[in-house]
Protein backbone atom coordinates (compact mmCIF):
# COMPACT_ATOMS: atom_id res chain seq x y z
CA UNK A 1 0.00 0.00 0.00
CA UNK A 2 1.06 3.57 -0.64
CA UNK A 3 1.10 4.47 3.05
CA UNK A 4 2.75 1.30 4.33
CA UNK A 5 6.25 0.87 5.75
CA UNK A 6 8.15 -1.87 3.86
CA UNK A 7 9.49 -4.83 5.82
CA UNK A 8 11.62 -7.85 4.98
CA UNK A 9 8.54 -10.06 4.84
CA UNK A 10 7.34 -8.18 1.73
CA UNK A 11 9.90 -10.29 -0.16
CA UNK A 12 10.32 -14.04 -0.51
CA UNK A 13 13.06 -16.22 -1.95
CA UNK A 14 12.16 -18.90 -4.46
CA UNK A 15 14.12 -21.65 -6.19
CA UNK A 16 13.65 -22.00 -9.94
CA UNK A 17 15.48 -23.16 -13.03
CA UNK A 18 16.66 -21.30 -16.11
CA UNK A 19 17.11 -22.52 -19.66
CA UNK A 20 20.11 -24.72 -20.43
CA UNK A 21 20.70 -22.99 -23.76
CA UNK A 22 21.02 -19.28 -24.47
CA UNK A 23 19.86 -17.67 -27.70
CA UNK A 24 21.71 -15.39 -30.09
CA UNK A 25 22.27 -11.99 -28.50
CA UNK A 26 21.89 -13.34 -24.98
CA UNK A 27 24.38 -13.63 -22.12
CA UNK A 28 24.28 -15.90 -19.08
CA UNK A 29 25.61 -14.12 -16.01
CA UNK A 30 26.35 -14.98 -12.41
CA UNK A 31 25.28 -12.19 -10.08
CA UNK A 32 27.91 -10.64 -7.83
CA UNK A 33 26.30 -7.50 -6.37
CA UNK A 34 22.83 -5.98 -6.21
CA UNK A 35 21.98 -2.40 -5.30
CA UNK A 36 19.27 -1.55 -2.76
CA UNK A 37 17.94 2.00 -3.13
CA UNK A 38 15.22 4.28 -1.71
CA UNK A 39 13.56 4.81 -5.11
CA UNK A 40 12.59 1.13 -5.05
CA UNK A 41 9.90 1.95 -2.49
CA UNK A 42 8.02 3.72 -5.31
CA UNK A 43 8.13 0.50 -7.32
CA UNK A 44 6.10 -1.21 -4.58
CA UNK A 45 3.06 0.85 -5.64
CA UNK A 46 0.84 0.10 -8.63
CA UNK A 47 1.45 3.70 -9.66
CA UNK A 48 5.13 4.54 -9.10
CA UNK A 49 4.49 8.25 -9.59
CA UNK A 50 7.16 8.30 -12.33
CA UNK A 51 6.86 7.59 -16.02
CA UNK A 52 10.40 6.17 -16.08
CA UNK A 53 9.86 3.63 -13.26
CA UNK A 54 7.79 0.49 -13.74
CA UNK A 55 6.15 -1.10 -10.68
CA UNK A 56 7.41 -4.43 -9.45
CA UNK A 57 4.80 -7.12 -10.13
CA UNK A 58 3.46 -9.38 -7.40
CA UNK A 59 5.12 -12.82 -7.41
CA UNK A 60 7.52 -11.78 -10.18
CA UNK A 61 11.29 -11.32 -9.84
CA UNK A 62 12.27 -7.88 -8.53
CA UNK A 63 15.05 -5.99 -10.27
CA UNK A 64 17.38 -3.00 -9.94
CA UNK A 65 21.01 -2.09 -10.38
CA UNK A 66 23.26 -5.13 -10.51
CA UNK A 67 26.71 -6.40 -11.41
CA UNK A 68 27.78 -9.85 -12.50
CA UNK A 69 30.29 -11.90 -14.44
CA UNK A 70 29.63 -13.44 -17.83
CA UNK A 71 29.58 -17.25 -17.78
CA UNK A 72 28.47 -17.76 -21.39
CA UNK A 73 27.88 -15.31 -24.23
CA UNK A 74 26.19 -15.29 -27.61
CA UNK A 75 26.57 -11.52 -27.94
CA UNK A 76 29.48 -10.06 -29.89
CA UNK A 77 30.30 -7.43 -27.24
CA UNK A 78 30.84 -9.84 -24.35
CA UNK A 79 33.02 -12.82 -23.56
CA UNK A 80 33.25 -15.27 -20.67
CA UNK A 81 34.82 -13.57 -17.66
CA UNK A 82 33.70 -10.03 -18.54
CA UNK A 83 32.20 -7.98 -15.71
CA UNK A 84 28.91 -6.35 -16.70
CA UNK A 85 26.19 -4.18 -15.20
CA UNK A 86 22.59 -3.17 -15.85
CA UNK A 87 20.05 -0.86 -14.22
CA UNK A 88 17.44 -3.64 -14.58
CA UNK A 89 19.28 -6.63 -13.16
CA UNK A 90 16.96 -9.36 -11.81
CA UNK A 91 17.33 -10.35 -8.18
CA UNK A 92 18.64 -13.82 -9.08
CA UNK A 93 21.88 -15.66 -8.47
CA UNK A 94 22.12 -16.58 -12.16
CA UNK A 95 20.27 -14.99 -15.08
CA UNK A 96 20.02 -14.99 -18.86
CA UNK A 97 19.97 -11.39 -20.08
CA UNK A 98 19.70 -9.53 -23.36
CA UNK A 99 23.25 -8.42 -24.13
CA UNK A 100 22.04 -5.09 -25.53
CA UNK A 101 20.96 -4.09 -22.02
CA UNK A 102 24.40 -4.64 -20.49
CA UNK A 103 27.45 -2.42 -20.07
CA UNK A 104 30.98 -3.79 -19.75
CA UNK A 105 32.92 -2.67 -16.66
CA UNK A 106 36.61 -1.94 -16.22
CA UNK A 107 37.52 -2.89 -12.63
CA UNK A 108 40.81 -0.96 -12.74
CA UNK A 109 38.87 2.32 -12.88
CA UNK A 110 37.70 1.75 -9.28
CA UNK A 111 40.81 0.02 -7.96
CA UNK A 112 39.11 -3.35 -8.35
CA UNK A 113 36.12 -2.47 -6.14
CA UNK A 114 33.41 -3.61 -8.56
CA UNK A 115 30.56 -2.70 -6.23
CA UNK A 116 31.54 0.97 -6.58
CA UNK A 117 29.95 0.86 -10.03
CA UNK A 118 26.59 0.59 -8.25
CA UNK A 119 27.39 3.56 -6.02
CA UNK A 120 30.10 6.17 -6.20
CA UNK A 121 31.01 5.36 -9.82
CA UNK A 122 27.46 4.48 -10.85
CA UNK A 123 24.02 6.04 -10.90
CA UNK A 124 24.41 7.26 -7.30
CA UNK A 125 27.61 9.16 -7.98
CA UNK A 126 26.18 10.47 -11.24
CA UNK A 127 23.12 11.76 -9.38
CA UNK A 128 25.30 13.64 -6.90
CA UNK A 129 27.72 15.06 -9.47
CA UNK A 130 25.21 15.99 -12.17
CA UNK A 131 22.73 17.29 -9.61
CA UNK A 132 25.33 19.71 -8.29
CA UNK A 133 26.53 20.69 -11.77
CA UNK A 134 23.10 21.08 -13.38
CA UNK A 135 20.98 22.41 -10.50
CA UNK A 136 23.39 23.63 -7.82
CA UNK A 137 25.02 26.51 -9.69
CA UNK A 138 28.20 26.04 -7.67
CA UNK A 139 31.04 28.37 -8.63
CA UNK A 140 34.64 28.32 -7.43
CA UNK A 141 35.43 31.40 -5.36
CA UNK A 142 31.76 32.31 -4.76
CA UNK A 143 32.03 31.50 -1.02
CA UNK A 144 28.94 29.28 -1.12
CA UNK A 145 27.60 27.22 1.77
CA UNK A 146 26.03 23.85 0.94
CA UNK A 147 23.75 21.86 3.23
CA UNK A 148 23.06 18.17 2.56
CA UNK A 149 20.19 16.25 4.18
CA UNK A 150 20.38 12.48 4.40
CA UNK A 151 24.08 13.24 4.36
CA UNK A 152 25.31 9.84 5.50
CA UNK A 153 23.36 7.99 2.83
CA UNK A 154 24.62 6.72 -0.51
CA UNK A 155 24.01 9.94 -2.42
CA UNK A 156 24.35 12.48 0.38
CA UNK A 157 27.77 11.29 1.51
CA UNK A 158 29.05 11.79 -2.04
CA UNK A 159 27.19 15.04 -2.65
CA UNK A 160 28.87 16.86 0.23
CA UNK A 161 32.32 15.83 -0.94
CA UNK A 162 31.54 16.70 -4.57
CA UNK A 163 30.15 20.08 -3.50
CA UNK A 164 33.52 20.80 -1.94
CA UNK A 165 35.42 19.55 -4.99
CA UNK A 166 33.27 21.71 -7.26
CA UNK A 167 33.95 24.85 -5.23
CA UNK A 168 31.73 25.21 -2.14
CA UNK A 169 33.63 26.86 0.71
CA UNK A 170 31.52 25.32 3.49
CA UNK A 171 29.61 22.01 3.61
CA UNK A 172 27.26 21.01 6.43
CA UNK A 173 25.51 17.63 6.64
CA UNK A 174 22.36 16.54 8.43
CA UNK A 175 22.16 12.90 9.57
CA UNK A 176 20.42 10.76 12.19
CA UNK A 177 23.14 9.50 14.58
CA UNK A 178 26.27 10.81 16.24
CA UNK A 179 28.28 8.06 14.52
CA UNK A 180 27.12 9.23 11.09
CA UNK A 181 27.87 12.85 11.92
CA UNK A 182 31.35 11.90 13.10
CA UNK A 183 32.10 9.99 9.89
CA UNK A 184 30.92 12.92 7.77
CA UNK A 185 33.29 15.34 9.49
CA UNK A 186 36.31 13.15 10.24
CA UNK A 187 36.33 10.92 7.15
CA UNK A 188 34.47 12.74 4.40
CA UNK A 189 35.59 16.30 4.96
CA UNK A 190 32.30 17.97 5.88
CA UNK A 191 32.88 21.13 7.93
CA UNK A 192 30.14 20.15 10.38
CA UNK A 193 27.20 17.79 10.78
CA UNK A 194 23.92 18.02 12.68
CA UNK A 195 22.20 15.07 14.34
CA UNK A 196 18.59 16.00 13.63
CA UNK A 197 17.39 13.73 16.44
CA UNK A 198 19.23 15.86 19.01
CA UNK A 199 18.65 19.47 19.95
CA UNK A 200 17.12 22.27 17.92
CA UNK A 201 18.03 21.79 14.23
CA UNK A 202 17.12 25.37 13.25
CA UNK A 203 19.36 26.84 15.95
CA UNK A 204 22.26 24.54 15.07
CA UNK A 205 21.89 25.37 11.41
CA UNK A 206 21.97 29.12 12.09
CA UNK A 207 25.11 28.65 14.17
CA UNK A 208 26.88 26.48 11.58
CA UNK A 209 25.76 28.50 8.54
CA UNK A 210 26.02 32.10 9.78
CA UNK A 211 25.94 33.44 6.21
CA UNK A 212 22.84 31.44 5.32
CA UNK A 213 22.52 28.55 2.88
CA UNK A 214 23.30 28.94 -0.83
CA UNK A 215 22.90 25.37 -2.06
CA UNK A 216 20.70 22.67 -0.52
CA UNK A 217 21.10 19.05 -1.65
CA UNK A 218 17.73 17.67 -0.56
CA UNK A 219 17.45 13.92 -0.05
CA UNK A 220 14.68 13.81 2.55
CA UNK A 221 11.98 16.48 2.22
CA UNK A 222 9.55 17.03 5.09
CA UNK A 223 10.25 18.99 8.26
CA UNK A 224 14.05 18.98 7.87
CA UNK A 225 13.83 20.52 4.42
CA UNK A 226 11.38 23.15 5.66
CA UNK A 227 13.94 24.21 8.28
CA UNK A 228 16.76 24.42 5.73
CA UNK A 229 14.70 26.33 3.17
CA UNK A 230 13.73 28.89 5.79
CA UNK A 231 17.45 29.74 6.16
CA UNK A 232 18.32 29.88 2.46
CA UNK A 233 19.62 33.05 0.85
CA UNK A 234 18.21 35.14 -1.96
CA UNK A 235 18.67 33.48 -5.40
CA UNK A 236 19.84 30.21 -3.82
CA UNK A 237 19.27 26.71 -5.20
CA UNK A 238 17.68 23.45 -4.05
CA UNK A 239 18.89 20.26 -5.71
CA UNK A 240 15.77 18.13 -5.47
CA UNK A 241 17.32 14.66 -5.37
CA UNK A 242 14.99 12.63 -3.13
CA UNK A 243 12.23 12.88 -0.57
CA UNK A 244 12.67 9.70 1.43
CA UNK A 245 10.62 11.01 4.37
CA UNK A 246 7.61 11.06 2.02
CA UNK A 247 8.04 7.74 0.19
CA UNK A 248 5.69 5.82 2.49
CA UNK A 249 2.93 8.42 2.05
CA UNK A 250 0.40 8.96 -0.71
CA UNK A 251 1.63 12.35 -1.90
CA UNK A 252 2.66 13.65 -5.33
CA UNK A 253 6.33 14.00 -6.26
CA UNK A 254 7.82 16.39 -5.60
CA UNK A 255 5.65 16.89 -2.52
CA UNK A 256 4.23 20.41 -2.20
CA UNK A 257 5.83 22.71 0.37
CA UNK A 258 3.80 24.08 3.31
CA UNK A 259 2.34 27.51 2.41
CA UNK A 260 4.72 29.48 4.66
CA UNK A 261 7.79 27.69 3.22
CA UNK A 262 6.53 28.05 -0.34
CA UNK A 263 6.14 31.79 0.34
CA UNK A 264 9.80 31.98 1.42
CA UNK A 265 10.87 30.04 -1.66
CA UNK A 266 9.08 32.42 -4.01
CA UNK A 267 10.05 35.63 -2.20
CA UNK A 268 13.73 34.68 -2.17
CA UNK A 269 13.68 33.32 -5.73
CA UNK A 270 14.94 29.91 -4.59
CA UNK A 271 15.03 27.39 -7.45
CA UNK A 272 13.42 24.01 -6.67
CA UNK A 273 13.19 22.02 -9.89
CA UNK A 274 12.73 18.30 -10.20
CA UNK A 275 16.06 16.66 -11.00
CA UNK A 276 16.24 13.40 -12.92
CA UNK A 277 19.72 12.07 -13.68
CA UNK A 278 18.41 10.04 -16.64
CA UNK A 279 17.86 13.33 -18.48
CA UNK A 280 21.63 13.88 -18.58
CA UNK A 281 22.87 10.54 -19.88
CA UNK A 282 24.77 12.32 -22.66
CA UNK A 283 27.17 13.37 -19.91
CA UNK A 284 27.37 9.93 -18.30
CA UNK A 285 30.69 8.72 -19.70
CA UNK A 286 32.68 11.85 -18.88
CA UNK A 287 31.07 12.10 -15.45
CA UNK A 288 31.83 8.47 -14.55
CA UNK A 289 35.46 8.99 -15.54
CA UNK A 290 35.59 12.08 -13.31
CA UNK A 291 34.16 10.12 -10.39
CA UNK A 292 36.63 7.28 -10.96
CA UNK A 293 39.52 9.74 -11.07
CA UNK A 294 38.49 11.26 -7.74
CA UNK A 295 38.20 7.75 -6.24
CA UNK A 296 41.66 6.77 -7.49
CA UNK A 297 43.15 10.02 -6.15
CA UNK A 298 41.53 9.51 -2.75
CA UNK A 299 39.52 12.72 -3.11
CA UNK A 300 36.19 10.90 -2.93
CA UNK A 301 35.77 8.70 0.13
CA UNK A 302 33.36 5.81 -0.36
CA UNK A 303 31.32 4.02 2.29
CA UNK A 304 29.31 0.86 1.69
CA UNK A 305 27.07 -1.25 3.89
CA UNK A 306 27.37 -4.76 2.48
CA UNK A 307 24.86 -7.51 3.30
CA UNK A 308 25.81 -11.07 2.37
CA UNK A 309 23.39 -13.36 0.56
CA UNK A 310 20.38 -12.95 -1.72
CA UNK A 311 18.15 -14.37 1.03
CA UNK A 312 18.86 -11.24 3.10
CA UNK A 313 17.93 -8.65 0.48
CA UNK A 314 14.51 -8.01 2.04
CA UNK A 315 16.12 -7.26 5.39
CA UNK A 316 18.65 -5.02 3.64
CA UNK A 317 15.79 -3.12 1.99
CA UNK A 318 14.01 -2.66 5.32
CA UNK A 319 17.21 -1.43 7.00
CA UNK A 320 17.92 1.01 4.17
CA UNK A 321 14.41 2.48 4.33
CA UNK A 322 14.81 2.92 8.09
CA UNK A 323 18.07 4.82 7.61
CA UNK A 324 20.07 2.07 9.25
CA UNK A 325 23.05 2.07 6.91
CA UNK A 326 25.96 4.39 6.14
CA UNK A 327 26.76 5.00 2.50
CA UNK A 328 25.60 2.70 -0.28
CA UNK A 329 23.53 -0.39 0.58
CA UNK A 330 24.86 -3.38 -1.38
CA UNK A 331 23.90 -7.05 -1.30
CA UNK A 332 26.78 -9.40 -2.13
CA UNK A 333 25.16 -12.38 -3.86
CA UNK A 334 28.11 -14.67 -4.57
CA UNK A 335 31.87 -14.64 -4.40
Short mmCIF file of C-alpha atoms in Angstrom, two decimals, residues 3-288:
data_model
loop_
_atom_site.label_atom_id
_atom_site.label_comp_id
_atom_site.label_asym_id
_atom_site.label_seq_id
_atom_site.Cartn_x
_atom_site.Cartn_y
_atom_site.Cartn_z
CA UNK A 3 1.10 4.47 3.05
CA UNK A 4 2.75 1.30 4.33
CA UNK A 5 6.25 0.87 5.75
CA UNK A 6 8.15 -1.87 3.86
CA UNK A 7 9.49 -4.83 5.82
CA UNK A 8 11.62 -7.85 4.98
CA UNK A 9 8.54 -10.06 4.84
CA UNK A 10 7.34 -8.18 1.73
CA UNK A 11 9.90 -10.29 -0.16
CA UNK A 12 10.32 -14.04 -0.51
CA UNK A 13 13.06 -16.22 -1.95
CA UNK A 14 12.16 -18.90 -4.46
CA UNK A 15 14.12 -21.65 -6.19
CA UNK A 16 13.65 -22.00 -9.94
CA UNK A 17 15.48 -23.16 -13.03
CA UNK A 18 16.66 -21.30 -16.11
CA UNK A 19 17.11 -22.52 -19.66
CA UNK A 20 20.11 -24.72 -20.43
CA UNK A 21 20.70 -22.99 -23.76
CA UNK A 22 21.02 -19.28 -24.47
CA UNK A 23 19.86 -17.67 -27.70
CA UNK A 24 21.71 -15.39 -30.09
CA UNK A 25 22.27 -11.99 -28.50
CA UNK A 26 21.89 -13.34 -24.98
CA UNK A 27 24.38 -13.63 -22.12
CA UNK A 28 24.28 -15.90 -19.08
CA UNK A 29 25.61 -14.12 -16.01
CA UNK A 30 26.35 -14.98 -12.41
CA UNK A 31 25.28 -12.19 -10.08
CA UNK A 32 27.91 -10.64 -7.83
CA UNK A 33 26.30 -7.50 -6.37
CA UNK A 34 22.83 -5.98 -6.21
CA UNK A 35 21.98 -2.40 -5.30
CA UNK A 36 19.27 -1.55 -2.76
CA UNK A 37 17.94 2.00 -3.13
CA UNK A 38 15.22 4.28 -1.71
CA UNK A 39 13.56 4.81 -5.11
CA UNK A 40 12.59 1.13 -5.05
CA UNK A 41 9.90 1.95 -2.49
CA UNK A 42 8.02 3.72 -5.31
CA UNK A 43 8.13 0.50 -7.32
CA UNK A 44 6.10 -1.21 -4.58
CA UNK A 45 3.06 0.85 -5.64
CA UNK A 46 0.84 0.10 -8.63
CA UNK A 47 1.45 3.70 -9.66
CA UNK A 48 5.13 4.54 -9.10
CA UNK A 49 4.49 8.25 -9.59
CA UNK A 50 7.16 8.30 -12.33
CA UNK A 51 6.86 7.59 -16.02
CA UNK A 52 10.40 6.17 -16.08
CA UNK A 53 9.86 3.63 -13.26
CA UNK A 54 7.79 0.49 -13.74
CA UNK A 55 6.15 -1.10 -10.68
CA UNK A 56 7.41 -4.43 -9.45
CA UNK A 57 4.80 -7.12 -10.13
CA UNK A 58 3.46 -9.38 -7.40
CA UNK A 59 5.12 -12.82 -7.41
CA UNK A 60 7.52 -11.78 -10.18
CA UNK A 61 11.29 -11.32 -9.84
CA UNK A 62 12.27 -7.88 -8.53
CA UNK A 63 15.05 -5.99 -10.27
CA UNK A 64 17.38 -3.00 -9.94
CA UNK A 65 21.01 -2.09 -10.38
CA UNK A 66 23.26 -5.13 -10.51
CA UNK A 67 26.71 -6.40 -11.41
CA UNK A 68 27.78 -9.85 -12.50
CA UNK A 69 30.29 -11.90 -14.44
CA UNK A 70 29.63 -13.44 -17.83
CA UNK A 71 29.58 -17.25 -17.78
CA UNK A 72 28.47 -17.76 -21.39
CA UNK A 73 27.88 -15.31 -24.23
CA UNK A 74 26.19 -15.29 -27.61
CA UNK A 75 26.57 -11.52 -27.94
CA UNK A 76 29.48 -10.06 -29.89
CA UNK A 77 30.30 -7.43 -27.24
CA UNK A 78 30.84 -9.84 -24.35
CA UNK A 79 33.02 -12.82 -23.56
CA UNK A 80 33.25 -15.27 -20.67
CA UNK A 81 34.82 -13.57 -17.66
CA UNK A 82 33.70 -10.03 -18.54
CA UNK A 83 32.20 -7.98 -15.71
CA UNK A 84 28.91 -6.35 -16.70
CA UNK A 85 26.19 -4.18 -15.20
CA UNK A 86 22.59 -3.17 -15.85
CA UNK A 87 20.05 -0.86 -14.22
CA UNK A 88 17.44 -3.64 -14.58
CA UNK A 89 19.28 -6.63 -13.16
CA UNK A 90 16.96 -9.36 -11.81
CA UNK A 91 17.33 -10.35 -8.18
CA UNK A 92 18.64 -13.82 -9.08
CA UNK A 93 21.88 -15.66 -8.47
CA UNK A 94 22.12 -16.58 -12.16
CA UNK A 95 20.27 -14.99 -15.08
CA UNK A 96 20.02 -14.99 -18.86
CA UNK A 97 19.97 -11.39 -20.08
CA UNK A 98 19.70 -9.53 -23.36
CA UNK A 99 23.25 -8.42 -24.13
CA UNK A 100 22.04 -5.09 -25.53
CA UNK A 101 20.96 -4.09 -22.02
CA UNK A 102 24.40 -4.64 -20.49
CA UNK A 103 27.45 -2.42 -20.07
CA UNK A 104 30.98 -3.79 -19.75
CA UNK A 105 32.92 -2.67 -16.66
CA UNK A 106 36.61 -1.94 -16.22
CA UNK A 107 37.52 -2.89 -12.63
CA UNK A 108 40.81 -0.96 -12.74
CA UNK A 109 38.87 2.32 -12.88
CA UNK A 110 37.70 1.75 -9.28
CA UNK A 111 40.81 0.02 -7.96
CA UNK A 112 39.11 -3.35 -8.35
CA UNK A 113 36.12 -2.47 -6.14
CA UNK A 114 33.41 -3.61 -8.56
CA UNK A 115 30.56 -2.70 -6.23
CA UNK A 116 31.54 0.97 -6.58
CA UNK A 117 29.95 0.86 -10.03
CA UNK A 118 26.59 0.59 -8.25
CA UNK A 119 27.39 3.56 -6.02
CA UNK A 120 30.10 6.17 -6.20
CA UNK A 121 31.01 5.36 -9.82
CA UNK A 122 27.46 4.48 -10.85
CA UNK A 123 24.02 6.04 -10.90
CA UNK A 124 24.41 7.26 -7.30
CA UNK A 125 27.61 9.16 -7.98
CA UNK A 126 26.18 10.47 -11.24
CA UNK A 127 23.12 11.76 -9.38
CA UNK A 128 25.30 13.64 -6.90
CA UNK A 129 27.72 15.06 -9.47
CA UNK A 130 25.21 15.99 -12.17
CA UNK A 131 22.73 17.29 -9.61
CA UNK A 132 25.33 19.71 -8.29
CA UNK A 133 26.53 20.69 -11.77
CA UNK A 134 23.10 21.08 -13.38
CA UNK A 135 20.98 22.41 -10.50
CA UNK A 136 23.39 23.63 -7.82
CA UNK A 137 25.02 26.51 -9.69
CA UNK A 138 28.20 26.04 -7.67
CA UNK A 139 31.04 28.37 -8.63
CA UNK A 140 34.64 28.32 -7.43
CA UNK A 141 35.43 31.40 -5.36
CA UNK A 142 31.76 32.31 -4.76
CA UNK A 143 32.03 31.50 -1.02
CA UNK A 144 28.94 29.28 -1.12
CA UNK A 145 27.60 27.22 1.77
CA UNK A 146 26.03 23.85 0.94
CA UNK A 147 23.75 21.86 3.23
CA UNK A 148 23.06 18.17 2.56
CA UNK A 149 20.19 16.25 4.18
CA UNK A 150 20.38 12.48 4.40
CA UNK A 151 24.08 13.24 4.36
CA UNK A 152 25.31 9.84 5.50
CA UNK A 153 23.36 7.99 2.83
CA UNK A 154 24.62 6.72 -0.51
CA UNK A 155 24.01 9.94 -2.42
CA UNK A 156 24.35 12.48 0.38
CA UNK A 157 27.77 11.29 1.51
CA UNK A 158 29.05 11.79 -2.04
CA UNK A 159 27.19 15.04 -2.65
CA UNK A 160 28.87 16.86 0.23
CA UNK A 161 32.32 15.83 -0.94
CA UNK A 162 31.54 16.70 -4.57
CA UNK A 163 30.15 20.08 -3.50
CA UNK A 164 33.52 20.80 -1.94
CA UNK A 165 35.42 19.55 -4.99
CA UNK A 166 33.27 21.71 -7.26
CA UNK A 167 33.95 24.85 -5.23
CA UNK A 168 31.73 25.21 -2.14
CA UNK A 169 33.63 26.86 0.71
CA UNK A 170 31.52 25.32 3.49
CA UNK A 171 29.61 22.01 3.61
CA UNK A 172 27.26 21.01 6.43
CA UNK A 173 25.51 17.63 6.64
CA UNK A 174 22.36 16.54 8.43
CA UNK A 175 22.16 12.90 9.57
CA UNK A 176 20.42 10.76 12.19
CA UNK A 177 23.14 9.50 14.58
CA UNK A 178 26.27 10.81 16.24
CA UNK A 179 28.28 8.06 14.52
CA UNK A 180 27.12 9.23 11.09
CA UNK A 181 27.87 12.85 11.92
CA UNK A 182 31.35 11.90 13.10
CA UNK A 183 32.10 9.99 9.89
CA UNK A 184 30.92 12.92 7.77
CA UNK A 185 33.29 15.34 9.49
CA UNK A 186 36.31 13.15 10.24
CA UNK A 187 36.33 10.92 7.15
CA UNK A 188 34.47 12.74 4.40
CA UNK A 189 35.59 16.30 4.96
CA UNK A 190 32.30 17.97 5.88
CA UNK A 191 32.88 21.13 7.93
CA UNK A 192 30.14 20.15 10.38
CA UNK A 193 27.20 17.79 10.78
CA UNK A 194 23.92 18.02 12.68
CA UNK A 195 22.20 15.07 14.34
CA UNK A 196 18.59 16.00 13.63
CA UNK A 197 17.39 13.73 16.44
CA UNK A 198 19.23 15.86 19.01
CA UNK A 199 18.65 19.47 19.95
CA UNK A 200 17.12 22.27 17.92
CA UNK A 201 18.03 21.79 14.23
CA UNK A 202 17.12 25.37 13.25
CA UNK A 203 19.36 26.84 15.95
CA UNK A 204 22.26 24.54 15.07
CA UNK A 205 21.89 25.37 11.41
CA UNK A 206 21.97 29.12 12.09
CA UNK A 207 25.11 28.65 14.17
CA UNK A 208 26.88 26.48 11.58
CA UNK A 209 25.76 28.50 8.54
CA UNK A 210 26.02 32.10 9.78
CA UNK A 211 25.94 33.44 6.21
CA UNK A 212 22.84 31.44 5.32
CA UNK A 213 22.52 28.55 2.88
CA UNK A 214 23.30 28.94 -0.83
CA UNK A 215 22.90 25.37 -2.06
CA UNK A 216 20.70 22.67 -0.52
CA UNK A 217 21.10 19.05 -1.65
CA UNK A 218 17.73 17.67 -0.56
CA UNK A 219 17.45 13.92 -0.05
CA UNK A 220 14.68 13.81 2.55
CA UNK A 221 11.98 16.48 2.22
CA UNK A 222 9.55 17.03 5.09
CA UNK A 223 10.25 18.99 8.26
CA UNK A 224 14.05 18.98 7.87
CA UNK A 225 13.83 20.52 4.42
CA UNK A 226 11.38 23.15 5.66
CA UNK A 227 13.94 24.21 8.28
CA UNK A 228 16.76 24.42 5.73
CA UNK A 229 14.70 26.33 3.17
CA UNK A 230 13.73 28.89 5.79
CA UNK A 231 17.45 29.74 6.16
CA UNK A 232 18.32 29.88 2.46
CA UNK A 233 19.62 33.05 0.85
CA UNK A 234 18.21 35.14 -1.96
CA UNK A 235 18.67 33.48 -5.40
CA UNK A 236 19.84 30.21 -3.82
CA UNK A 237 19.27 26.71 -5.20
CA UNK A 238 17.68 23.45 -4.05
CA UNK A 239 18.89 20.26 -5.71
CA UNK A 240 15.77 18.13 -5.47
CA UNK A 241 17.32 14.66 -5.37
CA UNK A 242 14.99 12.63 -3.13
CA UNK A 243 12.23 12.88 -0.57
CA UNK A 244 12.67 9.70 1.43
CA UNK A 245 10.62 11.01 4.37
CA UNK A 246 7.61 11.06 2.02
CA UNK A 247 8.04 7.74 0.19
CA UNK A 248 5.69 5.82 2.49
CA UNK A 249 2.93 8.42 2.05
CA UNK A 250 0.40 8.96 -0.71
CA UNK A 251 1.63 12.35 -1.90
CA UNK A 252 2.66 13.65 -5.33
CA UNK A 253 6.33 14.00 -6.26
CA UNK A 254 7.82 16.39 -5.60
CA UNK A 255 5.65 16.89 -2.52
CA UNK A 256 4.23 20.41 -2.20
CA UNK A 257 5.83 22.71 0.37
CA UNK A 258 3.80 24.08 3.31
CA UNK A 259 2.34 27.51 2.41
CA UNK A 260 4.72 29.48 4.66
CA UNK A 261 7.79 27.69 3.22
CA UNK A 262 6.53 28.05 -0.34
CA UNK A 263 6.14 31.79 0.34
CA UNK A 264 9.80 31.98 1.42
CA UNK A 265 10.87 30.04 -1.66
CA UNK A 266 9.08 32.42 -4.01
CA UNK A 267 10.05 35.63 -2.20
CA UNK A 268 13.73 34.68 -2.17
CA UNK A 269 13.68 33.32 -5.73
CA UNK A 270 14.94 29.91 -4.59
CA UNK A 271 15.03 27.39 -7.45
CA UNK A 272 13.42 24.01 -6.67
CA UNK A 273 13.19 22.02 -9.89
CA UNK A 274 12.73 18.30 -10.20
CA UNK A 275 16.06 16.66 -11.00
CA UNK A 276 16.24 13.40 -12.92
CA UNK A 277 19.72 12.07 -13.68
CA UNK A 278 18.41 10.04 -16.64
CA UNK A 279 17.86 13.33 -18.48
CA UNK A 280 21.63 13.88 -18.58
CA UNK A 281 22.87 10.54 -19.88
CA UNK A 282 24.77 12.32 -22.66
CA UNK A 283 27.17 13.37 -19.91
CA UNK A 284 27.37 9.93 -18.30
CA UNK A 285 30.69 8.72 -19.70
CA UNK A 286 32.68 11.85 -18.88
CA UNK A 287 31.07 12.10 -15.45
CA UNK A 288 31.83 8.47 -14.55
#
